[in-house]
Structure formats: structure tokens, C-alpha cells
mmCIF file of C-alpha atoms and ligand atoms in Angstrom:
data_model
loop_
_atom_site.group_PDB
_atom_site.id
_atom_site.type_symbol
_atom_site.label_atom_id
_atom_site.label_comp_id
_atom_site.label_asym_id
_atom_site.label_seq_id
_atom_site.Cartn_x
_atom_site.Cartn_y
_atom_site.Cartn_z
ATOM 1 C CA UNK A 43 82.539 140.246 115.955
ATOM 2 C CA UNK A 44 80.657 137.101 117.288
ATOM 3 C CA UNK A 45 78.470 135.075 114.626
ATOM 4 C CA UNK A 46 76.309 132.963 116.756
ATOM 5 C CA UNK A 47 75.267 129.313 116.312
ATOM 6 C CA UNK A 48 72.650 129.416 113.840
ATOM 7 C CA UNK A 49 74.263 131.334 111.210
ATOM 8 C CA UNK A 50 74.888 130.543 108.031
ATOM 9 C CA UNK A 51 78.566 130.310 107.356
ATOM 10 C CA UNK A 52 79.484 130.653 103.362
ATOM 11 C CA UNK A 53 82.202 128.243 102.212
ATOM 12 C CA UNK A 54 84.016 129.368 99.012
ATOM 13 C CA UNK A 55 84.910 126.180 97.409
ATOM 14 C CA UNK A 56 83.399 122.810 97.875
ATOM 15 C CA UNK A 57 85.683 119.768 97.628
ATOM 16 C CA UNK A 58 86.599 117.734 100.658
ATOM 17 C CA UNK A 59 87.997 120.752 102.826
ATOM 18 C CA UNK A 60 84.915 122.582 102.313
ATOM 19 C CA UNK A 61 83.101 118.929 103.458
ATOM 20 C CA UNK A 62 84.905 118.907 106.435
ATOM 21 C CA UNK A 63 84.151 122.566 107.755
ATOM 22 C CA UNK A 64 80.662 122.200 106.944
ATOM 23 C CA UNK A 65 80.471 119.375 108.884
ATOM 24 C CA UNK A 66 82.172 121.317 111.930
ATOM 25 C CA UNK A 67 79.778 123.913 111.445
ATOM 26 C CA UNK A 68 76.809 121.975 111.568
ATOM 27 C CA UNK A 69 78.311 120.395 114.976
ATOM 28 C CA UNK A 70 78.422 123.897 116.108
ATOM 29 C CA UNK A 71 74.668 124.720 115.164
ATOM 30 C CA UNK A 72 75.589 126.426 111.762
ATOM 31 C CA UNK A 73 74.404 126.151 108.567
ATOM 32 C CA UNK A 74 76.772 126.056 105.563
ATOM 33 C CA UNK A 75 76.321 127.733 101.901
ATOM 34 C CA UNK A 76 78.662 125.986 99.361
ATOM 35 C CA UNK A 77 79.808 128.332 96.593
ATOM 36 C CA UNK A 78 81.426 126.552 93.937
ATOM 37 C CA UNK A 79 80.951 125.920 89.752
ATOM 38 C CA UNK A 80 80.719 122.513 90.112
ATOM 39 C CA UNK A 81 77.558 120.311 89.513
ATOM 40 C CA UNK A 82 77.614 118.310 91.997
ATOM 41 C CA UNK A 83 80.891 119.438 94.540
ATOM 42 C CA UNK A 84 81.179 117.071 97.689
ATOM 43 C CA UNK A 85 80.625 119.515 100.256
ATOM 44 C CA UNK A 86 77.367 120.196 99.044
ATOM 45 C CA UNK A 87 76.281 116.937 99.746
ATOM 46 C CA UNK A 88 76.352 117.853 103.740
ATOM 47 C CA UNK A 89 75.397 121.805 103.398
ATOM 48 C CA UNK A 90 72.460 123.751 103.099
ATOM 49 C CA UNK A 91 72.932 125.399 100.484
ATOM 50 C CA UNK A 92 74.542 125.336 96.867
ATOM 51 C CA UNK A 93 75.256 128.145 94.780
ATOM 52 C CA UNK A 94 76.583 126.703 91.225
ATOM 53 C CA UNK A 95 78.285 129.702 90.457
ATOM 54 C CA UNK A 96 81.764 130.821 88.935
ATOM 55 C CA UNK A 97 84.406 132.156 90.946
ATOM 56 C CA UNK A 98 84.339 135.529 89.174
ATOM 57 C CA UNK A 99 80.290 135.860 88.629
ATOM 58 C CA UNK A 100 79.992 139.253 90.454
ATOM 59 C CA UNK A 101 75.976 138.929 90.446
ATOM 60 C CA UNK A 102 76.057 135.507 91.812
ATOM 61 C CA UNK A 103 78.621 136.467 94.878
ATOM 62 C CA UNK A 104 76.553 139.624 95.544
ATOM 63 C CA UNK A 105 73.689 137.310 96.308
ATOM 64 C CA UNK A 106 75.674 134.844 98.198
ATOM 65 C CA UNK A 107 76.839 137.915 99.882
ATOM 66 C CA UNK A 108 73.682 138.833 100.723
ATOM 67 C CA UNK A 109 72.803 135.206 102.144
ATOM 68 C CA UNK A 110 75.489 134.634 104.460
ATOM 69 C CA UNK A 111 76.407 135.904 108.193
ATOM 70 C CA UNK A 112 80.194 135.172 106.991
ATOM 71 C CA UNK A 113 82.436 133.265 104.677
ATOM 72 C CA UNK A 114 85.729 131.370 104.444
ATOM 73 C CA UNK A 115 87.582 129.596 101.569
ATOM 74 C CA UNK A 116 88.735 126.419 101.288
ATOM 75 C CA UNK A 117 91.255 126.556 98.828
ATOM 76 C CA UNK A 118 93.524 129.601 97.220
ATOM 77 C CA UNK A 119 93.013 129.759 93.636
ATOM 78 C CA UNK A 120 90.582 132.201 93.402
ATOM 79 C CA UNK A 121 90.359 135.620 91.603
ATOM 80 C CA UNK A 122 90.527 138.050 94.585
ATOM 81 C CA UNK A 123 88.538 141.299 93.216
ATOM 82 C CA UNK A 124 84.723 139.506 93.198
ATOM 83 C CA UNK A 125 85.329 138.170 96.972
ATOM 84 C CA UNK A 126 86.152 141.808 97.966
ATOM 85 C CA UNK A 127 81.900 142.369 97.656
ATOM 86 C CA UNK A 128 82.281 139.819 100.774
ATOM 87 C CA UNK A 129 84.002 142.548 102.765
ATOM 88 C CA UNK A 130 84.985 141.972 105.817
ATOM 89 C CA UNK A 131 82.968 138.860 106.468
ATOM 90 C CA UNK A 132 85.796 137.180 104.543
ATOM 91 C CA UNK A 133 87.928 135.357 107.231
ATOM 92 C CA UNK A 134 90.537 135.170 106.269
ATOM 93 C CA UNK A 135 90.576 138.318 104.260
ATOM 94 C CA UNK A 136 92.055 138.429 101.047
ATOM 95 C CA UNK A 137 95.610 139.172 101.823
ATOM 96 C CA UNK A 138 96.148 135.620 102.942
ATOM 97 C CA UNK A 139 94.867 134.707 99.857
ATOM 98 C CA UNK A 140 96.854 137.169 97.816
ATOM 99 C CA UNK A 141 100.209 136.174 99.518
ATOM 100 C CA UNK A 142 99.486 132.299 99.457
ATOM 101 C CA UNK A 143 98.775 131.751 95.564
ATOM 102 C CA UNK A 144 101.583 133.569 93.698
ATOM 103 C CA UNK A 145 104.877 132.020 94.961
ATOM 104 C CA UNK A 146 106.713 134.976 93.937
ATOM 105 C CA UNK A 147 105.050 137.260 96.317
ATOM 106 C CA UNK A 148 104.343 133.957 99.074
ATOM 107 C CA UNK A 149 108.108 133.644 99.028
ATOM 108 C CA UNK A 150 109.295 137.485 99.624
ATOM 109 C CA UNK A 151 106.348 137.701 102.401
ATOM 110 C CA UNK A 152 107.804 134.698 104.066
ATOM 111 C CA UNK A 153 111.433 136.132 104.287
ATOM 112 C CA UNK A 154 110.367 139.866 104.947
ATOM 113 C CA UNK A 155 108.190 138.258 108.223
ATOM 114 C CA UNK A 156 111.686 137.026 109.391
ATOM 115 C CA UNK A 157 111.588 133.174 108.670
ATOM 116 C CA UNK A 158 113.878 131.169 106.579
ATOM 117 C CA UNK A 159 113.058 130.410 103.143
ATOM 118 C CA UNK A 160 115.014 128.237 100.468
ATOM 119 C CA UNK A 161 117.462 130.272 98.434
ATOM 120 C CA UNK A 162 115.423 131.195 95.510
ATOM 121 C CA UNK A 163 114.789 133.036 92.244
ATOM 122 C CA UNK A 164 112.027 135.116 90.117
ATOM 123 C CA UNK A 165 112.266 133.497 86.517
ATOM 124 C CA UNK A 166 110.286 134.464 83.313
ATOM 125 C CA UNK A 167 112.745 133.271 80.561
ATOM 126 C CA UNK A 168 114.747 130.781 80.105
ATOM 127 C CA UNK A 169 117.946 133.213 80.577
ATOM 128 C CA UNK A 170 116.710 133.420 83.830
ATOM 129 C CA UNK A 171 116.988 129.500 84.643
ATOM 130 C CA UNK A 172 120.719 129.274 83.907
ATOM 131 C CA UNK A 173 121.327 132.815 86.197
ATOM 132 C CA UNK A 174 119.686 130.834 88.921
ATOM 133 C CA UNK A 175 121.472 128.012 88.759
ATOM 134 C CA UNK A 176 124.808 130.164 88.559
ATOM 135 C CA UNK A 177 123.437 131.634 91.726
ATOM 136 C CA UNK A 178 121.954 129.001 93.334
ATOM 137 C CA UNK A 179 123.186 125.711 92.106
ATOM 138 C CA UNK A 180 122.044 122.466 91.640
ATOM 139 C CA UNK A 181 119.639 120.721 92.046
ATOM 140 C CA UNK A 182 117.108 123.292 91.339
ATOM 141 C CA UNK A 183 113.319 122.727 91.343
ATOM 142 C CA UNK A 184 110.661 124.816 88.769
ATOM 143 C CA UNK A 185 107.625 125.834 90.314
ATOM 144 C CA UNK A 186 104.840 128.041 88.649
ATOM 145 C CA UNK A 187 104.094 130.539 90.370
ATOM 146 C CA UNK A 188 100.015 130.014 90.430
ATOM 147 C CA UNK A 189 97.833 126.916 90.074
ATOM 148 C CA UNK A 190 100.265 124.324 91.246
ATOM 149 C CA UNK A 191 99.270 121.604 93.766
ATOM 150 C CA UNK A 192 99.952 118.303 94.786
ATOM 151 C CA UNK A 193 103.479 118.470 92.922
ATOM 152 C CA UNK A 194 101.951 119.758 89.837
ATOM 153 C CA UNK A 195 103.529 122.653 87.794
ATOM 154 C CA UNK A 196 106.902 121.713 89.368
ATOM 155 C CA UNK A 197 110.466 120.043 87.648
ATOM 156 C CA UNK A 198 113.222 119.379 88.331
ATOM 157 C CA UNK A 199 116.697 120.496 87.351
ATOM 158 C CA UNK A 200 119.280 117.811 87.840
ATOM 159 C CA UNK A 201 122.438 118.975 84.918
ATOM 160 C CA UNK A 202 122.628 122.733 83.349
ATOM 161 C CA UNK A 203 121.174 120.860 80.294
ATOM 162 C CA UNK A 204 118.297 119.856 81.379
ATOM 163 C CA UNK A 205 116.809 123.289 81.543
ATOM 164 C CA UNK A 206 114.926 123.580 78.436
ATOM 165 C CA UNK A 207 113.103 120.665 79.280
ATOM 166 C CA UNK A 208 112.000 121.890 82.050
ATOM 167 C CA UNK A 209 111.542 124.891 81.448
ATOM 168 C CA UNK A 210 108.924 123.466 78.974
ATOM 169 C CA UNK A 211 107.506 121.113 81.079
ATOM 170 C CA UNK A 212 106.349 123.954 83.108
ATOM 171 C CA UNK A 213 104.474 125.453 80.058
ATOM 172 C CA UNK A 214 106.880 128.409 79.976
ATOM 173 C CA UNK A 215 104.953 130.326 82.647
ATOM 174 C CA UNK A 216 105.875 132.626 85.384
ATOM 175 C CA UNK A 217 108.078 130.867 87.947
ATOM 176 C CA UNK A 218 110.554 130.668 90.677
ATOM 177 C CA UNK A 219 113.207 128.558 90.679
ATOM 178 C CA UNK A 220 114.009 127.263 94.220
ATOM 179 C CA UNK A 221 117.630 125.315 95.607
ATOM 180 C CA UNK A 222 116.754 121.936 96.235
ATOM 181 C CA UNK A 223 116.977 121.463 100.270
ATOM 182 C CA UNK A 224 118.361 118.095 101.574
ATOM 183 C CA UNK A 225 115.719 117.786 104.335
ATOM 184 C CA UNK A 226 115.614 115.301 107.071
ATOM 185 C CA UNK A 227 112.069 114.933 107.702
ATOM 186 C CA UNK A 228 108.798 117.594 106.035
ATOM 187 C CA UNK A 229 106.201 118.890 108.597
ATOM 188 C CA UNK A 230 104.053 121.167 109.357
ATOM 189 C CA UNK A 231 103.077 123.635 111.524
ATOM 190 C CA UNK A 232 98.699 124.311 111.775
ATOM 191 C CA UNK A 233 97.589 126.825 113.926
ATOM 192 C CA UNK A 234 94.851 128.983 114.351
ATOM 193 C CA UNK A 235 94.313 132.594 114.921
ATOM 194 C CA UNK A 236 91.318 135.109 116.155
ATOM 195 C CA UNK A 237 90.943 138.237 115.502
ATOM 196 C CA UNK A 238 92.160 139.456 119.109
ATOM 197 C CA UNK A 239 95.591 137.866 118.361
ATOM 198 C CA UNK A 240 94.945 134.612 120.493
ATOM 199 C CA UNK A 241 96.294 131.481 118.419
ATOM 200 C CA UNK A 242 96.454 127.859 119.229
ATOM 201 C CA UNK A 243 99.466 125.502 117.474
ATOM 202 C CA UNK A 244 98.583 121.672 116.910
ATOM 203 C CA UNK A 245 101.134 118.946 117.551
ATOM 204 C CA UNK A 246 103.615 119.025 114.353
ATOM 205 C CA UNK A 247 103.122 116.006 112.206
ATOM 206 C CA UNK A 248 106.053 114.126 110.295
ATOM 207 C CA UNK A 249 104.642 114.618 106.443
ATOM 208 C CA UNK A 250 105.107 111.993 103.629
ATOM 209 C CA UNK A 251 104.970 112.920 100.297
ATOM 210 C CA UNK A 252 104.792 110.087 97.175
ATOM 211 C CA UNK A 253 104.861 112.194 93.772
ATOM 212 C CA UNK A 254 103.967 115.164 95.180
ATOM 213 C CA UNK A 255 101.120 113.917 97.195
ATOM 214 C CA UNK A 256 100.787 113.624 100.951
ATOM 215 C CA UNK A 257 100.644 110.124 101.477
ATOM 216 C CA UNK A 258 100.975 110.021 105.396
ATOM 217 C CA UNK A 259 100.766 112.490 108.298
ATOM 218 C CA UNK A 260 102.435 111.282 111.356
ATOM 219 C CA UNK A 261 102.130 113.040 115.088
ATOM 220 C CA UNK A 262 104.094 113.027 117.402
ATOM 221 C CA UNK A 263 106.991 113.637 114.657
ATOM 222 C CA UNK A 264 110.235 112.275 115.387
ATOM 223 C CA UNK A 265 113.130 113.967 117.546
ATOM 224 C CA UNK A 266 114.251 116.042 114.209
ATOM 225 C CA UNK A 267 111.322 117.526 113.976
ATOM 226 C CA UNK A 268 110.673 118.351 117.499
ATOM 227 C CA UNK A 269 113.591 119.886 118.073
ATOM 228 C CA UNK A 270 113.104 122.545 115.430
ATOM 229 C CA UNK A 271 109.032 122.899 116.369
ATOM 230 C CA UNK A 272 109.352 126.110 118.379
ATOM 231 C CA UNK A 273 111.359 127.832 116.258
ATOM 232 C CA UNK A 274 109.206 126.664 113.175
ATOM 233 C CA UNK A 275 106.217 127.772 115.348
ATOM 234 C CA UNK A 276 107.559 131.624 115.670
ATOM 235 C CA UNK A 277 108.101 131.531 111.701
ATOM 236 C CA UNK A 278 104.379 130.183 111.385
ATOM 237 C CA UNK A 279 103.243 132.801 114.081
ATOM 238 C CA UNK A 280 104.764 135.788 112.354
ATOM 239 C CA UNK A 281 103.762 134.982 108.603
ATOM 240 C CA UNK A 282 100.161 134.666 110.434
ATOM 241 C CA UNK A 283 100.570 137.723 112.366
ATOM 242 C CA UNK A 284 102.259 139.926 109.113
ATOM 243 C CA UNK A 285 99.068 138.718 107.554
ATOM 244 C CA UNK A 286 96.197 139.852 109.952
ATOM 245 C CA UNK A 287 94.937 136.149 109.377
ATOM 246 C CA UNK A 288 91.943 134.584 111.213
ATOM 247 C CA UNK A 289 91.216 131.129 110.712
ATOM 248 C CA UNK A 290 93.990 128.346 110.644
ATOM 249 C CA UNK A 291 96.925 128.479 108.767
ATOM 250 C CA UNK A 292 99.121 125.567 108.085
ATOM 251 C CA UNK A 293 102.950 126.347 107.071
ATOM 252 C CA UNK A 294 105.033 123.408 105.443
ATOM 253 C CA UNK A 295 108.406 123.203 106.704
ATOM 254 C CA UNK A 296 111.375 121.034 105.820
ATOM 255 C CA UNK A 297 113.667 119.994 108.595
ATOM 256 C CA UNK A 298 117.283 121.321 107.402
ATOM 257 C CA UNK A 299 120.404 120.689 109.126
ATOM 258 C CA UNK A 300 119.895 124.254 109.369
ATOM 259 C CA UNK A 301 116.666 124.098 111.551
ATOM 260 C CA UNK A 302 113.302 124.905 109.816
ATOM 261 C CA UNK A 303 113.226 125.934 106.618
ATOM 262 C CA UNK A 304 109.358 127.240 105.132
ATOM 263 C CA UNK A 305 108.045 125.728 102.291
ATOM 264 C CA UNK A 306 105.213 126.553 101.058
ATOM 265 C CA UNK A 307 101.964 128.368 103.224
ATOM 266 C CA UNK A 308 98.065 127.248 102.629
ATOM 267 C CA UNK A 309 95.658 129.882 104.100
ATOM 268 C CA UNK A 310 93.237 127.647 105.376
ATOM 269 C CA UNK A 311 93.235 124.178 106.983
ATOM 270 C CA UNK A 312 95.126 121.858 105.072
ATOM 271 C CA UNK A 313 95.234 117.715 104.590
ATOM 272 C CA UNK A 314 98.599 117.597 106.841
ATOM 273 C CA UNK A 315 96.209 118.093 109.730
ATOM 274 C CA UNK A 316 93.159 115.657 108.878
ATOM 275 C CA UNK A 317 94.328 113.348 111.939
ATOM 276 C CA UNK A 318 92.841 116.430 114.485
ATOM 277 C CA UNK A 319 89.374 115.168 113.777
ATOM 278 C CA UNK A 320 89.737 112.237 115.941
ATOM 279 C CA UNK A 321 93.542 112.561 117.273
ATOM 280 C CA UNK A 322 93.227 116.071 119.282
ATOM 281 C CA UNK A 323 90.579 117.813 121.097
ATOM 282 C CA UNK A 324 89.482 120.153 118.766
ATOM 283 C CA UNK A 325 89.884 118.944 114.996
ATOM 284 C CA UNK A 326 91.361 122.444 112.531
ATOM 285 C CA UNK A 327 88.165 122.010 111.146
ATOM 286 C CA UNK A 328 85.845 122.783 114.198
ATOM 287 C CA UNK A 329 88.649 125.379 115.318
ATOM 288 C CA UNK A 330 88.566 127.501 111.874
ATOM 289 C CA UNK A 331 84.643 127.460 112.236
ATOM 290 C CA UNK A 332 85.132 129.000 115.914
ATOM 291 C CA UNK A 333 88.034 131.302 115.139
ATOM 292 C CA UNK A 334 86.414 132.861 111.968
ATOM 293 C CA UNK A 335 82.754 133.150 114.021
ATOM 294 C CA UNK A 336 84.839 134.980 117.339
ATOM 295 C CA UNK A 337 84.327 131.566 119.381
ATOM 296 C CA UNK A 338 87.090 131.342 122.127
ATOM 297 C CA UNK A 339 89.284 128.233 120.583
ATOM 298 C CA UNK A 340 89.194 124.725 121.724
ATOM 299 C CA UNK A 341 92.138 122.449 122.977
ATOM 300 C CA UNK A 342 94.498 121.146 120.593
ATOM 301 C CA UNK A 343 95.747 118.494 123.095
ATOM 302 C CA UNK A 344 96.280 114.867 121.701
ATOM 303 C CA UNK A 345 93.519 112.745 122.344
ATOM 304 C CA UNK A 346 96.376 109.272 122.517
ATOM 305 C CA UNK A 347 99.536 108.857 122.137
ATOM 306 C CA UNK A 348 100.269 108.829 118.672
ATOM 307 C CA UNK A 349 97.966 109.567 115.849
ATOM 308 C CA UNK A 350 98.685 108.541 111.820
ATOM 309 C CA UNK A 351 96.653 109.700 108.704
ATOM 310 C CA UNK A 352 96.797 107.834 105.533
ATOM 311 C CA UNK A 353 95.509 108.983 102.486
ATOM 312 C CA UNK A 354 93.270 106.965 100.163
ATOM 313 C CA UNK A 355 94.506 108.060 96.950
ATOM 314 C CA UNK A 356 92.270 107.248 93.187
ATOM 315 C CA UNK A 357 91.582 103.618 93.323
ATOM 316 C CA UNK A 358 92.955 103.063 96.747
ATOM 317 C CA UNK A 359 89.144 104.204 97.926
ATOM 318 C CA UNK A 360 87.450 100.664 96.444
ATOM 319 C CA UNK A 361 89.360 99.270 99.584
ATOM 320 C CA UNK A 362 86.872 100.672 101.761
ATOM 321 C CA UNK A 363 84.873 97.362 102.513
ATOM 322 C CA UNK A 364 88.161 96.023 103.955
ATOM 323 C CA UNK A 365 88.948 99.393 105.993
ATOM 324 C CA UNK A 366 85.630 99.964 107.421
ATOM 325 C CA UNK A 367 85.896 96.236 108.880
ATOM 326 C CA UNK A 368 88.891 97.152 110.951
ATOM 327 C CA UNK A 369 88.043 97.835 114.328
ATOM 328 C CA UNK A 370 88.937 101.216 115.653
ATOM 329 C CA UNK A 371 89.977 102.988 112.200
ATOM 330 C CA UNK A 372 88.101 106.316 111.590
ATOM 331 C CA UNK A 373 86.924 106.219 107.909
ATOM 332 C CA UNK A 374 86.688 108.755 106.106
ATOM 333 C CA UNK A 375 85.073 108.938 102.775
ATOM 334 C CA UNK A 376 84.475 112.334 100.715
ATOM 335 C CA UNK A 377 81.524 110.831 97.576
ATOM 336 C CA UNK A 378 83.613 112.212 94.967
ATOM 337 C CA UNK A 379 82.538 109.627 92.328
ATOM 338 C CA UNK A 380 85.064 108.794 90.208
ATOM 339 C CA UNK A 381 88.679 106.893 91.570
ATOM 340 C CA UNK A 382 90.522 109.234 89.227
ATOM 341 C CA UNK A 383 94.730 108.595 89.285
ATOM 342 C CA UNK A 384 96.206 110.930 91.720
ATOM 343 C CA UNK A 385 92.664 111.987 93.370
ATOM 344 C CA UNK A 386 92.282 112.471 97.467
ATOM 345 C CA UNK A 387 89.045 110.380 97.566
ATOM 346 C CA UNK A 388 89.097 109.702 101.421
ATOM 347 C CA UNK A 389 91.463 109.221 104.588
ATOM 348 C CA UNK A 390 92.020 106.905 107.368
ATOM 349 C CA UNK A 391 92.757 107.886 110.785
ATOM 350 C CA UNK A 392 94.642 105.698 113.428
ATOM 351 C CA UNK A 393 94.797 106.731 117.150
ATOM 352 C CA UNK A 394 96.793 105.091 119.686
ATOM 353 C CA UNK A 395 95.618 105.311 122.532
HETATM 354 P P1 LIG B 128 102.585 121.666 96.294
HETATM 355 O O1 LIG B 128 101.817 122.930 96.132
HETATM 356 O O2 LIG B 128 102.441 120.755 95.129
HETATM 357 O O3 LIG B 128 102.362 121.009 97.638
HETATM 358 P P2 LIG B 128 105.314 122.074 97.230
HETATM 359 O O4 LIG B 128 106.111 123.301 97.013
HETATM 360 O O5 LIG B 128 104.868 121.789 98.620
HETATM 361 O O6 LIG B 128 104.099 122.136 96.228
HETATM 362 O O7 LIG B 128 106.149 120.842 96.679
HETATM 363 C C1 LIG B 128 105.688 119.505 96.755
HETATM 364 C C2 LIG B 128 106.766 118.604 97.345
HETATM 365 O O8 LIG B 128 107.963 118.636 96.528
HETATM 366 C C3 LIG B 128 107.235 119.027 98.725
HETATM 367 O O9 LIG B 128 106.369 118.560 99.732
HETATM 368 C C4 LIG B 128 108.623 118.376 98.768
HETATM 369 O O10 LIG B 128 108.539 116.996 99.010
HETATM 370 C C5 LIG B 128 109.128 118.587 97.351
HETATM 371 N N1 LIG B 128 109.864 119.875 97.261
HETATM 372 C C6 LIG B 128 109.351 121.075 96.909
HETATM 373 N N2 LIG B 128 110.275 122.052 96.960
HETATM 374 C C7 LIG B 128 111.420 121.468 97.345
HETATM 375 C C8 LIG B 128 112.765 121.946 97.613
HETATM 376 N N3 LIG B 128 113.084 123.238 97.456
HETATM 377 N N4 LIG B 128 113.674 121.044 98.022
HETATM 378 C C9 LIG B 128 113.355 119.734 98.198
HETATM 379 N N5 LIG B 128 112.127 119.225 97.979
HETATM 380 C C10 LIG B 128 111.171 120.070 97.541
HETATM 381 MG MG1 LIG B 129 103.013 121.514 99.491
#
């Protein structure tokens, strides 16, 4: 199926992801329909269209059903049964998103489509912790199974005794309980796929994380990293393949001494590859909009030598007056409002040419 420029492309979600594509898609000739509860979500603030909505308000997806030529997400949390009125216009579908936000099922996926995964455990009581940790050792890390991002819903188990703690620091929910790998480097591998099977892998960047949060994405990685990128890339491939996905799909690796081990998978572009608007050819933003609409994909090729993305984390944004003074950084701002603690308000890009 082809959607042709001057469509209107629904985005599900509408924080800075959803900004990004709709930008894209307006480079392409598309229009873009935010769907998202928010009052006033950033993406809206470059779309044509805003439906203030909640994720499960069957009337209100019906009609944005009815006004779009297709429609994407932009992040994972979101009840699955009201998108199915999207049918197949939904790129990617809802298996994807099924698979990517329960890391239960994300986890068994990952192994059954033949790629390494940490050593890891299903956990619903507290019995279940110290089984785990008989099985698996220590360190151990908690993770909910749903809602968590940017390190949230996660804790650490250091000692057998501290597993009450965190075992209430996680609210008691559903959870796995993962080994704790002793990586060398975190990356990631973003690709993109069409619905004919033809894909296109970006450059690997070196990821950063500072309490949970990606701090800085680095490309090219270092030797580490690169040495384990085409067998990281098959993993990525197959989990995209064993999903039927369309659209890009960023896997997070760590860098083992036992070669690439997954992490965790995002169904959609992802902040690890921000640096492809200005440091490849075709930014993951641009090549989701032409992979979901049946465009033939762009070039992924580096644009210089080396490319690094730095976050602008909660207050870090006032320092824009200073930023947009240097010469040759790419500035990237997403009119959030308010410099909350911990909030992705923007990004800087450096390319060296
Ligand atoms: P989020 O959804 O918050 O990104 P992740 O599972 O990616 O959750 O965890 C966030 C970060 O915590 C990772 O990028 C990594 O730095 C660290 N981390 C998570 N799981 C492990 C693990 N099994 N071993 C070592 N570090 C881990
Ligand atoms: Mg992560």
C-alpha cells in the first residue's frame, strides 16, 4: 500500500517523538493528526490537527479513524483493543506494541527470535525474588513489567537482604527480575523495515545513560561496539522480522564479553537515534514516515565523520541562549513549558565533518 504525499498521517501520542515525525511528514508533503489527552502536547504545536482525546475513548479513535489515510505511535503505553478500530492502517500493527510494553512477554519474544537476552525471571511475590537470585545471582535488577521508562520502575538488588526494599520500591507489581550484565559499552541498533521485507540499519551509536536517562548518543561507537554490530544487527533483524514490523525499530544492546546482549526493544524511533536528523542522510524520523506510507527508504549513510547527541535534560534547556550562539550546533528545542527534573526538553546535535 502506497499513501501518497498529501495524506494525512495520524500520530498516536504527541510529545517530542511525535514532534519530530510530524515534522518529517510535513517535509514529505503530509499532514499530521496528533492524538493525544493532553491540552496542549508539543507535537501539536507543528501538526494539523489535534484530537484531545483519551487513549481508550473508542468514539473519539473511530473518528480519528475516520480522518486519517494511516497512523503510527510514538510511544508504547497504550491500551491495544481501541487502536485495533485503526486496522491495518496501524504501522506498526499492534503486535509490536503488544510485545514491546510487557517485559515479560518482550523478554520471551526476544529469546524465542534467537537473540541473547540477560538471564532472567517472571516474579509476582516476593518468594519469587529470593528464587531468582538463587537462580540467577547477584546483582539483580527489578523491573516492572509495564509503564517503566527512563530508569523508572526499576531497583536494584545488591545483598539477599535488600529484597524487601525493593521489592517495595517497585510498588509490589508484576515484574521480572533480570542478572545484572557487566557491559562494556550500551548501544543500539535502529533500523527500519517495509512491508516487502526491505530494511535499512543506521550506524550503531555508543549510548550514555546518567540515572536512567540517555545523556549522550555517540556514532561511530568505539571498536567494542563495532565488533559485535553485525551480529547485534541479525538479533535486531529477526525480533523485527518475528514481528511483521514496519516502521523503525530501535533494539538496546549491551556490549558483553559475550558479544551483544538485548536489552530492552522500543517499537518506534527512539532518542538513541536523534543525531540522524542532521548526522545521516535520512534522519529515523523521515525514514518511519516513508516506510509506514510504502516510500522506497532513504540512505542511512553518515553525513561526517562522527556525529554526538546530547540531551538537554529539565533545567539544562534555559542554556539555550548560550547553545544557539555556537556556530554549527543543531538546536533542538521541543516547547514543552516547564524545565521539570528529569524532563527531555530538547537536544543538541554535533557533526564532524
Ligand atoms: P528504560 O525503559 O528505563 O530505558 P532499561 O531496561 O533500558 O529501562 O534500563 C535503563 C538502564 O539501566 C539501561 O540503559 C542500563 O544502563 C541499566 N540496566 C538495565 N538493565 C540492566 C542489566 N540487566 N544489567 C546492567 N544494567 C542494566
Ligand atoms: Mg532503555
Amino acid at each position: 500500500m502506497i499513501v501518497e504525499p498529501g495524506a494525512t498521517i495520524g500520530i498516536v501520542g504527541g510529545g517530542q517523538l511525535g514532534r519530530m515525525l510530524a515534522v518529517a511528514a510535513a517535509q514529505l508533503g503530509y499532514k499530521a493528526h496528533i492524538y493525544d489527552p493532553h491540552e496542549h502536547p508539543c507535537a501539536a504545536d507543528v501538526a494539523t490537527a489535534h484530537t484531545r482525546a483519551g487513549f481508550d475513548d473508542l468514539l473519539a479513535l473511530e473518528d480519528f479513524a475516520a480522518a486519517v489515510d494511516i497512523a503510527t505511535y510514538e510511544f508504547e503505553n497504550l491500551p491495544i483493543d481501541p487502536l485495533l478500530v485503526l486496522g491495518s492502517r496501524l504501522r506498526p500493527g499492534t503486535r509490536s506494541l503488544g510485545v514491546a510494553q510487557d517485559r515479560g512477554h518482550e523478554k520471551r519474544f526476544i529469546e524465542q527470535s534467537g537473540a541473547r537476552v540477560a538471564p532472567w525471571a517472571e516474579v509476582h511475590e516476593l518468594e519469587d525474588i529470593y528464587a531468582a537470585i538463587t537462580r540467577l545471582g547477584l546483582p539483580l535488577v527489578l523491573k516492572t513489567r509495564r509503564y517503566g521508562y527512563d530508569g523508572k520502575g526499576q531497583a536494584w538488588i545488591r545483598t539477599v537482604d535488600a529484597a524487601p526494599a525493593a521489592w517495595d520500591a517497585i510498588g509490589r507489581e508484576p515484574a521480572i527480575a533480570e542478572a545484572g550484565i557487566a557491559f562494556e559499552a550500551e548501544y543500539s541498533v535502529i533500523l527500519a523495515r517495509c512491508e516487502d521485507g526491505s530494511h535499512a540499519f543506521w550506524e550503531s551509536p555508543d549510548n550514555r545513560h546518567e540515572g536512567g536517562i540517555l545523556r549522550r548518543s555517540t556514532v561511530p561507537a568505539d571498536a567494542t561496539v563495532r565488533a559485535q554490530a553485525e551480529e547485534a544487527r541479525r538479533f535486531a533483524l529477526g525480533i523485527a522480522e518475528a514481528l511483521g514490523h514496519v516502521g523503525v525499530l530501535t533494539v538496546e544492546f549491551f556490549a558483553s564479553a559475550d558479544g551483544p546482549v538485548v536489552n530492552e526493544i522500543a517499537p518506534r524511533v527512539h532518542n538513541s537515534g536523534h543525531w540522524t536528523i542532521e548526522g545521516a542522510q535520512t534522519s529515523q524520523f523521515e525514514q518511519h514516515i516513508r516506510a509506514i506510507c510504502g516510500l522506497p527508504l532513504g540512505s542511512t549513510a553518515l553525513t561526517g565523520r562522527a556525529v554526538v547527541m546530547d540531551n538537554l535534560i529539565g533545567e539544562e534547556v534555559n542554556d539555550w541562549p548560550r547553545l544557539v550562539a555556537e556556530p554549527g550546533l543543531h538546536v533542538h528545542l521541543y516547547g514543552k513549558g516547564e524545565a521539570r527534573p528529569g524532563r527531555k526538553m530538547g537536544h543538541v546535535t554535533r557533526v564532524e565533518r
